[in-house]
Structures are given as C-alpha cells and as structure tokens.
Short mmCIF file of C-alpha atoms and ligand atoms in Angstrom, two decimals:
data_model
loop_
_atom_site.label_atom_id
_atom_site.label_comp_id
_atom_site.label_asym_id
_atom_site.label_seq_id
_atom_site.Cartn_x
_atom_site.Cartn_y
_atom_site.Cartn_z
CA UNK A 689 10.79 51.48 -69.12
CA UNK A 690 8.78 54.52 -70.45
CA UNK A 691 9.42 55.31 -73.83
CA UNK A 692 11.42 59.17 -73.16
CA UNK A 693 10.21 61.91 -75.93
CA UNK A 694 13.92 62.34 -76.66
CA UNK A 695 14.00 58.73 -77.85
CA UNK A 696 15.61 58.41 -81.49
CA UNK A 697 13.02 55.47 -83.14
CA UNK A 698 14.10 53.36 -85.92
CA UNK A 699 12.46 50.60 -88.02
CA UNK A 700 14.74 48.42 -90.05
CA UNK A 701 12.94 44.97 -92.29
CA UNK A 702 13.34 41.53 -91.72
CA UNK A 703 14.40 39.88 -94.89
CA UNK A 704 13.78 36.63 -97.10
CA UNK A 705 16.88 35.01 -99.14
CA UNK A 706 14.64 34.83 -102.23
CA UNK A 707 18.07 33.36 -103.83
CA UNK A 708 21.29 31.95 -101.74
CA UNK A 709 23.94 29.89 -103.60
CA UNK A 710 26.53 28.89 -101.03
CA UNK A 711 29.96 28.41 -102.08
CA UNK A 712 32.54 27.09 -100.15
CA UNK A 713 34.11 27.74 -96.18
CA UNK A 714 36.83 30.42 -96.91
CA UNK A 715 39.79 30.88 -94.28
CA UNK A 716 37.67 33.17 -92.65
CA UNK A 717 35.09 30.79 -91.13
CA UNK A 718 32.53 32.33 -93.83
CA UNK A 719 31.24 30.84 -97.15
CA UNK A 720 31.14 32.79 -100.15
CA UNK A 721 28.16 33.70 -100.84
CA UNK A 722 25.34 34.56 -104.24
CA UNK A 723 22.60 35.70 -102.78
CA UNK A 724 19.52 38.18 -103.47
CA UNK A 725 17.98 39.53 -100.38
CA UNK A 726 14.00 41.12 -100.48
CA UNK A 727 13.33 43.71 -97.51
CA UNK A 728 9.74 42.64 -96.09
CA UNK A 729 6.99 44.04 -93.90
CA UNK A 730 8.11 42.46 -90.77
CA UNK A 731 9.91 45.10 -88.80
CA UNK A 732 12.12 45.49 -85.73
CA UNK A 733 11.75 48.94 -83.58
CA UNK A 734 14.31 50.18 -81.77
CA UNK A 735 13.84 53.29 -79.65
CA UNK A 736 17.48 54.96 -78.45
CA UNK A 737 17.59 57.31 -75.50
CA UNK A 738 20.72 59.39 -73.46
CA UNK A 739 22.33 57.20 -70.94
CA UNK A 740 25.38 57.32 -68.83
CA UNK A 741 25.93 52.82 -69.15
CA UNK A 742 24.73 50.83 -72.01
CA UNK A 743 21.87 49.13 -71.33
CA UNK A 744 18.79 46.89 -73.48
CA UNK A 745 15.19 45.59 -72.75
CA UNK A 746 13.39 43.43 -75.61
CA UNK A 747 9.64 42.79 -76.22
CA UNK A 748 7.52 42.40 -79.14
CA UNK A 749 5.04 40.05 -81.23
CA UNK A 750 7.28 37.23 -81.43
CA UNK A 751 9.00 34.86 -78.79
CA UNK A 752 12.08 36.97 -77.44
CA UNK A 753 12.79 34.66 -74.37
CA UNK A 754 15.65 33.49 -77.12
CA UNK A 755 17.50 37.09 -77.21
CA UNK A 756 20.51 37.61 -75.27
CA UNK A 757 20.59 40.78 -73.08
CA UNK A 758 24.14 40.18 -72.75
CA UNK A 759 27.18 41.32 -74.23
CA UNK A 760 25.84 38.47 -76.91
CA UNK A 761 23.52 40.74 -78.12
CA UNK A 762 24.28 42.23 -81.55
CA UNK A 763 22.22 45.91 -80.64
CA UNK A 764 24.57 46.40 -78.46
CA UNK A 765 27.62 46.08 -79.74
CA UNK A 766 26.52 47.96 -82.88
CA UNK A 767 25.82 50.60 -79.80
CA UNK A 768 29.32 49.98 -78.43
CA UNK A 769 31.18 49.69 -81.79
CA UNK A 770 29.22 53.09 -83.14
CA UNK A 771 31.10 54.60 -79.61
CA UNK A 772 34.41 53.40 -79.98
CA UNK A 773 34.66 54.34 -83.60
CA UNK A 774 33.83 57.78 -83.22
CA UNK A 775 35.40 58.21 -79.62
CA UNK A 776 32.08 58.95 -78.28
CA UNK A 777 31.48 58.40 -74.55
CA UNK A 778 27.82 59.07 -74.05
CA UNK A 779 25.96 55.22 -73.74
CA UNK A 780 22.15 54.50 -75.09
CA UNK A 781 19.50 52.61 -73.11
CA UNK A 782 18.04 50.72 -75.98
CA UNK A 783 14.05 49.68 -75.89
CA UNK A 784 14.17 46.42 -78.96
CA UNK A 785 10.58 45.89 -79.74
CA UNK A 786 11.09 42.44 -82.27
CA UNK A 787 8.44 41.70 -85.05
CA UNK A 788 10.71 39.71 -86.74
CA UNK A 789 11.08 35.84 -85.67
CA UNK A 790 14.14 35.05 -83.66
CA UNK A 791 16.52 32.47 -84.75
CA UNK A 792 14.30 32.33 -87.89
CA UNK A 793 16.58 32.76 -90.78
CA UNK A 794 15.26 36.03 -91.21
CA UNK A 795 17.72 38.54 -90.20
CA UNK A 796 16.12 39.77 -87.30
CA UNK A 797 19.11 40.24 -84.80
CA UNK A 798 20.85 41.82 -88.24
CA UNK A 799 17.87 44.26 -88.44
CA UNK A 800 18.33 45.32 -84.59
CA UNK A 801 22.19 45.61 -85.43
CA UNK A 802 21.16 48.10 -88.40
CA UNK A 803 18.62 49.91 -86.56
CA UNK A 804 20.94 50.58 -83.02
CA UNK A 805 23.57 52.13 -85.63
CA UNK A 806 21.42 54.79 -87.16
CA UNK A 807 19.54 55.39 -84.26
CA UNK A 808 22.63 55.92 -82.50
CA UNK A 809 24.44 57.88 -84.75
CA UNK A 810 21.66 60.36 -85.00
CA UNK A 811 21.44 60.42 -80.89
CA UNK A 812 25.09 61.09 -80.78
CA UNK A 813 25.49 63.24 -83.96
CA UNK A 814 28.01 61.08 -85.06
CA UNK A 815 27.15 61.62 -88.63
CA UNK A 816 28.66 58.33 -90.11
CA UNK A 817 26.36 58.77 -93.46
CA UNK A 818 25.63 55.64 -95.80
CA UNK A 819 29.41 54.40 -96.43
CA UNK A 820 30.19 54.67 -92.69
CA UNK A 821 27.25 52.84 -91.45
CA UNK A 822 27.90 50.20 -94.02
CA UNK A 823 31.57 49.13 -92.97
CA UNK A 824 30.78 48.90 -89.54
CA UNK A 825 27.46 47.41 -90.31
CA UNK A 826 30.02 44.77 -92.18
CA UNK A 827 31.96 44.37 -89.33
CA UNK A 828 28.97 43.13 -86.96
CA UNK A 829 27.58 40.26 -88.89
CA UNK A 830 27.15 39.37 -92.79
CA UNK A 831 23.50 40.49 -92.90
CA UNK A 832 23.60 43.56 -91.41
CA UNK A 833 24.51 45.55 -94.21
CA UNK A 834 21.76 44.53 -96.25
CA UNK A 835 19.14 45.60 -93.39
CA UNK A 836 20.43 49.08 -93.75
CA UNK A 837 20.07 49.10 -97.19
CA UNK A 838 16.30 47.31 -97.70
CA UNK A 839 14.95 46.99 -101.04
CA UNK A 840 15.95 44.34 -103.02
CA UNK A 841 19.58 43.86 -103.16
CA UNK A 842 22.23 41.29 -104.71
CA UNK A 843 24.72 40.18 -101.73
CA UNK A 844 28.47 38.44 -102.90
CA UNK A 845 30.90 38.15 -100.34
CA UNK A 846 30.04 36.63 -97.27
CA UNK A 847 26.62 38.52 -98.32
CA UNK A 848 27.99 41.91 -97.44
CA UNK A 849 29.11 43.47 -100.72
CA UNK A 850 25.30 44.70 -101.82
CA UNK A 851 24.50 46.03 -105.59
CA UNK A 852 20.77 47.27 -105.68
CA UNK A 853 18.71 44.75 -107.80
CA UNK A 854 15.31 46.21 -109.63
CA UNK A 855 12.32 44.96 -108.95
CA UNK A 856 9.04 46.39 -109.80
CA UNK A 857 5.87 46.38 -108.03
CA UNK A 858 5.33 44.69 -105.04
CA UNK A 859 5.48 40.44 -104.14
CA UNK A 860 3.03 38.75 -101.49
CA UNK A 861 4.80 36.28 -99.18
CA UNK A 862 3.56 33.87 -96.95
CA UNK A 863 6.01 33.00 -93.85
CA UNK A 864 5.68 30.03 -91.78
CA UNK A 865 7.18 30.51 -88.14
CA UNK A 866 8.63 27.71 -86.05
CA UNK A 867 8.29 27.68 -82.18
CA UNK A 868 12.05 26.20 -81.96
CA UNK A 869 14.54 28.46 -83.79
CA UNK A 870 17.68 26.74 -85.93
CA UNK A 871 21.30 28.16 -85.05
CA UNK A 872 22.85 29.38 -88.12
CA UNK A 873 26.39 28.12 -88.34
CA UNK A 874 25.14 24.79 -86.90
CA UNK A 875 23.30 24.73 -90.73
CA UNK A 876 26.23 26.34 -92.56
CA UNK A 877 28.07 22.99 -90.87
CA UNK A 878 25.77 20.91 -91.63
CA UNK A 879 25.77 21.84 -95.59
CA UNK A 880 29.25 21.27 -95.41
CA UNK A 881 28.91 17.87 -93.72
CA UNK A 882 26.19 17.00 -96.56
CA UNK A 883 29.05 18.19 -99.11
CA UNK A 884 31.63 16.40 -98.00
CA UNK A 885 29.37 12.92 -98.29
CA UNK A 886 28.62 13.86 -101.20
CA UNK A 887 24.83 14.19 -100.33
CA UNK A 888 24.11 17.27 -101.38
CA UNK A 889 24.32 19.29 -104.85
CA UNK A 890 26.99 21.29 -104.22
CA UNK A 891 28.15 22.17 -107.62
CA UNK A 892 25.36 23.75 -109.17
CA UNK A 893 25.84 26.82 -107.14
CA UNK A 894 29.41 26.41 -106.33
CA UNK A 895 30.71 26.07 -109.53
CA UNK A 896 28.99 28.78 -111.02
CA UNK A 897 28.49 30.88 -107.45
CA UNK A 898 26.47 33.50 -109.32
CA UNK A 899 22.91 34.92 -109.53
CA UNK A 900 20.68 33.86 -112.30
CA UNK A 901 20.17 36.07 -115.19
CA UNK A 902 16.75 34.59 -115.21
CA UNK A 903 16.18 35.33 -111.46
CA UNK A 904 17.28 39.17 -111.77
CA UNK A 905 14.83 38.89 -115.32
CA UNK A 906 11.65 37.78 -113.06
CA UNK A 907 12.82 40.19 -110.11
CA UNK A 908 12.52 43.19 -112.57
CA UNK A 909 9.24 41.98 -114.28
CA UNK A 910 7.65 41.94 -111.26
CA UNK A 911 5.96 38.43 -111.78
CA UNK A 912 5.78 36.00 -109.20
CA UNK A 913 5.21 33.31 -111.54
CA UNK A 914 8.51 34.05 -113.65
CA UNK A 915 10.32 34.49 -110.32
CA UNK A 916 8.80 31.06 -108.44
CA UNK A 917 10.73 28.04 -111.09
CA UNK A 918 14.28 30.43 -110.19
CA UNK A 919 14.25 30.86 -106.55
CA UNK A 920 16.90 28.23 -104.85
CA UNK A 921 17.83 27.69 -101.13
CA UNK A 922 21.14 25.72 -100.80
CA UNK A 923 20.93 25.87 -97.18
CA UNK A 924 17.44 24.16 -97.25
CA UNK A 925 18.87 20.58 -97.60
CA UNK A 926 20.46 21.41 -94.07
CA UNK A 927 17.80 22.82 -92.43
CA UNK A 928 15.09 19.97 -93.35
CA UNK A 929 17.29 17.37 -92.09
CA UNK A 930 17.50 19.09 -88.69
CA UNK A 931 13.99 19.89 -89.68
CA UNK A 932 11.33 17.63 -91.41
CA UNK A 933 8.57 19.09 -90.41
CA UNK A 934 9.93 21.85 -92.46
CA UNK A 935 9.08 19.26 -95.75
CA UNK A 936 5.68 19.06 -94.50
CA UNK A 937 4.88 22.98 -94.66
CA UNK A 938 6.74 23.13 -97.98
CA UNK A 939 4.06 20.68 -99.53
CA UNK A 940 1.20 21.94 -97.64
CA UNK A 941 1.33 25.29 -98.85
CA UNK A 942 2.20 24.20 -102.46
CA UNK A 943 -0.85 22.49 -102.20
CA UNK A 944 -3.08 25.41 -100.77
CA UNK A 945 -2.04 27.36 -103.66
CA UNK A 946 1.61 28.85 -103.27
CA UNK A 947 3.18 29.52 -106.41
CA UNK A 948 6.59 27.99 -104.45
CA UNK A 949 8.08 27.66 -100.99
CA UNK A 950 11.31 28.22 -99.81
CA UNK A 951 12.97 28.05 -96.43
CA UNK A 952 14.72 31.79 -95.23
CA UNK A 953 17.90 31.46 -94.97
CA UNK A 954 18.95 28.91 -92.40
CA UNK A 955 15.83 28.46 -91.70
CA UNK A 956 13.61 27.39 -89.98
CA UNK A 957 10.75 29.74 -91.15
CA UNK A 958 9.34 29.12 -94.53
CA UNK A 959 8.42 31.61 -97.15
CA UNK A 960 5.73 30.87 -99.62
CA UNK A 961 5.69 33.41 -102.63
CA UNK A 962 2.02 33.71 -104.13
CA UNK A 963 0.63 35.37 -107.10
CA UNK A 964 -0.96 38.60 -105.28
CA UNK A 965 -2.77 39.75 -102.03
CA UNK A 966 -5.97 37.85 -102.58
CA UNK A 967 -3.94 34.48 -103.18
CA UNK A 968 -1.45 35.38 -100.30
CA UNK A 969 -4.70 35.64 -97.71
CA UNK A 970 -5.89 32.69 -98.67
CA UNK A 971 -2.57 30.35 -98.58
CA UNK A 972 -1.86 31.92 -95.07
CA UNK A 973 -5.77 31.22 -93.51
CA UNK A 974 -5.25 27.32 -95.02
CA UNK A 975 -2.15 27.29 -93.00
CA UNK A 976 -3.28 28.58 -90.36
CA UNK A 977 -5.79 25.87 -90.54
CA UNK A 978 -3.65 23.17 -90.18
CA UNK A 979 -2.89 24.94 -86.46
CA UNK A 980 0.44 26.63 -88.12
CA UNK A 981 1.57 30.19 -87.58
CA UNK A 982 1.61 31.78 -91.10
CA UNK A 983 2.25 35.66 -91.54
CA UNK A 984 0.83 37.60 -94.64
CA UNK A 985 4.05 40.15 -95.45
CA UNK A 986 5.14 41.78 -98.84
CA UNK A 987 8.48 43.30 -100.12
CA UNK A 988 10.36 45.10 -100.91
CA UNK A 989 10.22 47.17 -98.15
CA UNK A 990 12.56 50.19 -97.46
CA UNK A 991 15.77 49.39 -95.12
CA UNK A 992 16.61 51.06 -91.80
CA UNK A 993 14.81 54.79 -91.32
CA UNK A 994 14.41 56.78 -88.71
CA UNK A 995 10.70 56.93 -87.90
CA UNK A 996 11.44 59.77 -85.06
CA UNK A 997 13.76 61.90 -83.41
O1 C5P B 1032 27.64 37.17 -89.89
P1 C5P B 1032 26.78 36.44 -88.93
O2 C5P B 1032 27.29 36.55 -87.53
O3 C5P B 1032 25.34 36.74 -89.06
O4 C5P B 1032 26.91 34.90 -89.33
C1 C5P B 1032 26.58 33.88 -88.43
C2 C5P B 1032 27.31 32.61 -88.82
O5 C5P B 1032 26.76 32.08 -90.03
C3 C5P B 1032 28.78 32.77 -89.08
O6 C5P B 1032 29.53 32.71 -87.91
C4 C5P B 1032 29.06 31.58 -90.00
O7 C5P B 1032 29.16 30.38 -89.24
C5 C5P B 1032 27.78 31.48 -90.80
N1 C5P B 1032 27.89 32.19 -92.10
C6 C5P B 1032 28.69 31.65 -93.08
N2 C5P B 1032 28.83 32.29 -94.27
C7 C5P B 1032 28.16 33.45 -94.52
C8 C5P B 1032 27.33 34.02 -93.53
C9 C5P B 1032 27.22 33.36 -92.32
O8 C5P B 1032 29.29 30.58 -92.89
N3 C5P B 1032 28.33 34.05 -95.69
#
C-alpha cells in the first residue's frame, strides 16, 4: 500500500545483550534476568495511518517470510492493547518495514512492538507519555521496554525493569545473520535442560544474578578492549548446541581480528565487538569472505522516535 502523508513514522533499534546472566524459571514461565542491553543501528520502521479495522503488511532488508500477519504478531497487539487501554476505537493500518533479523535474538519483533505504541499513541492522541508506554510496553513481551528506551540500559526482572547505564562514545559491532532463525523459549528450555544435567555453569550467574562492576566500568570508559574479557552470554551454551555452526563464526571472527564474539540473545546471530570503525570494516569484509552475511552496526543508538507525523 502507498505510504499516506498522514502516516505517523517511527524508528525503534534492534539490540545486542552485550551482558545476560540468566537466573532461574520463576512461577511465571520467565527467568530472572541480569542483563545490559546496547541500542544499535539496525532499525525497524513502522509507518501508522487512520483505519476503520486493524490491519499489517511487512517488508524490508531482511527475510520477513518468518513474521506472522496474524493475531501472532506483536505490532498488533501493541496496536490493539494501546486501544483498549485508552478506550479508543479508531484502528491503524500498519506498514512494518524490518531491518532487524527475524528470529535473531535481536529484539526485532520487540522493536516493532515499541514502535506501533508510540506511533499509535501519537495517531490517536492518546498521550500515554514515557511511564505509560513503558507498562504496557511490559505487558507485551520482556524486551519491549528496553526498545523504547534505546541507549544503553541495565535490564533485572524478566529484563523489563531498565536503569540507564553510561556509556561513552560509540562501539563498532560486527553481526553475523543466520538464514534459519532459533525460537526463543525453545533456548530458554534448553538452558534449563543443560542445568538440570548439570552441563552447564549455572552458578556463576545464578548465584550472584548481577551485573559486573567491571562490565558497567568498561561500558562507561568507552573501551572495547576493557569491555571484550566481561561480556558473557548464558544463553550461548543453548543456542550452539542447537547451533554449531554458530562455534564456527565465533572462532572465525576472533581470528579475523574481533576483539570478542558473542551470540545475541537466544541467538542465532552473532555479534563481534571490535576496536573501532576501521577494524569493524575489516572483520565484517573477512566474513563476508567466507560467503557469511556480516552487518557493520554501532551503538548506542537512541530508542523508539518518531521520525514523522
Ligand atoms: O517476553 P517475550 O515474549 O519476548 O519472551 C519470549 C519467551 O522467552 C518467553 O515466553 C519465555 O519462554 C522466554 N523468556 C524467559 N525469560 C525472560 C525473557 C524471555 O524465559 N526473562
């Protein structure tokens, strides 16, 4: 569909884990949670116009055949949830264009979910302002919150309860992207299976389910070499045994220069910090060498904005 000129557009990041400790399952179905999120330069677009239904159509850079267009789809029930909330009975048509991999441990169905509530709530007037946005945000999915907010942010809870984190300058990421996406409590379940055989470390983090001082130290200091020896995935032992191909891309790019790799969240892309632009460039043409899709993004990038109105 044609892009109306009373479309509301906005942008909201993808996001690396550049920390996650995973604690236990609580009674909730959700583990608690240490984590430190980084906003990057991989966006999704999301263009709201008037309509009398709800409706959605998705495009963009990356595979999308994966996104449901059904009631599945977490755009529009931010869209639906924004309504009932606020009693409002316009709809939206909703135009998703996706930069950000799906299924690819990167947040990218969170960022949609962030970017349908503001652009909605400035179509409708709603005027839900930061704390609003946020508890409903919280109410569609753990990550969503943090795609709001952007930046660089400490997540405890299920990854929902953000404090702002300072981190100067800017730090060059390399991401590896998988054809074949990884479902995200399937690796949650999986951790836990590891756990329970006792085959994966499951104390360092869970005893102590907190940030490093050292990691919030290198985060502020802007140095990607004080911040590569701290970074820690406890979801990566899960993901590389549905995925050891994964192992392979971890080496290769320590070998082409990466100061460290890590897998996003549940994976299965993998995020290679390097020491700077001219380093990151380099890293990502070697990868993309080896026939591998490998994106050049940095962070931390700002969280949802409207771009338009
Ligand atoms: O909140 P969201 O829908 O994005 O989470 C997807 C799934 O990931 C959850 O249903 C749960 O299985 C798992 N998850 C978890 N603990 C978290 C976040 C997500 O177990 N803190």
């Amino acid at each position: 569909m044609a892009r109306r000129t009373d479309a509301v557009h906005v942008r909201a990041p993808g996001k690396i884990n550049v920390y996650l400790g995973v604690g236990p399952r609580r009674d909730d179905g959700y583990h608690a949670l240490a984590t430190v999120f980084q906003a990057v330069s991989l966006y999704e677009d999301v263009y709201a116009t008037p309509a009398d239904g709800f409706s959605l159509e998705v495009a963009g850079s990356v595979d999308v055949s994966g996104v449901p267009l059904d009631e599945r789809n977490l755009a529009l029930r931010a869209a639906k949830l924004l309504a009932k909330t606020t009693g409002v009975s316009a709809g939206v048509h909703l135009d998703i264009r996706k930069g950000v991999p799906v299924a690819g441990g990167m947040g990218g169905g969170s960022a949609d979910a962030a970017a349908a509530l503001v652009a909605c709530d400035a179509l409708w007037g709603t005027d839900l302002g930061p704390r609003g946005l946020h508890d409903l945000a919280a109410r569609l999915g753990a990550d969503v919150p943090f795609s709001l907010h952007g930046g660089t942010a400490v997540g405890t809870g299920r990854g929902d309860e953000l404090t702002p984190a300072l981190a100067r300058g800017r730090f060059d990421w390399v991401l590896v992207l998988s054809e074949q996406g990884l479902s995200t409590p399937e690796i949650y379940g999986r951790l836990d299976d590891l756990r329970a055989h006792g085959e994966a470390l499951a104390d360092d983090a869970t005893t102590v389910l907190e940030v490093p001082i050292a990691l919030l130290q290198a985060l502020r200091s802007g140095d990607a070499r004080e911040l590569a020896p701290v970074m820690l995935n406890d979801l990566e032992a899960a993901a590389v045994l549905d995925r050891p191909d994964l192992e392979l891309a971890l080496a290769d790019g320590l070998r082409m220069g990466a100061l460290t790799g890590i897998v996003s969240g549940s994976g299965p892309t993998v995020a290679f910090l390097t020491a700077g632009p001219e380093s990151a460039r380099s890293v990502q043409e070697e990868l993309r060498a080896t026939g591998r899709e490998a994106l050049h993004v940095h962070g931390p990038v700002a969280g949802a904005q409207i771009l338009s109105a």
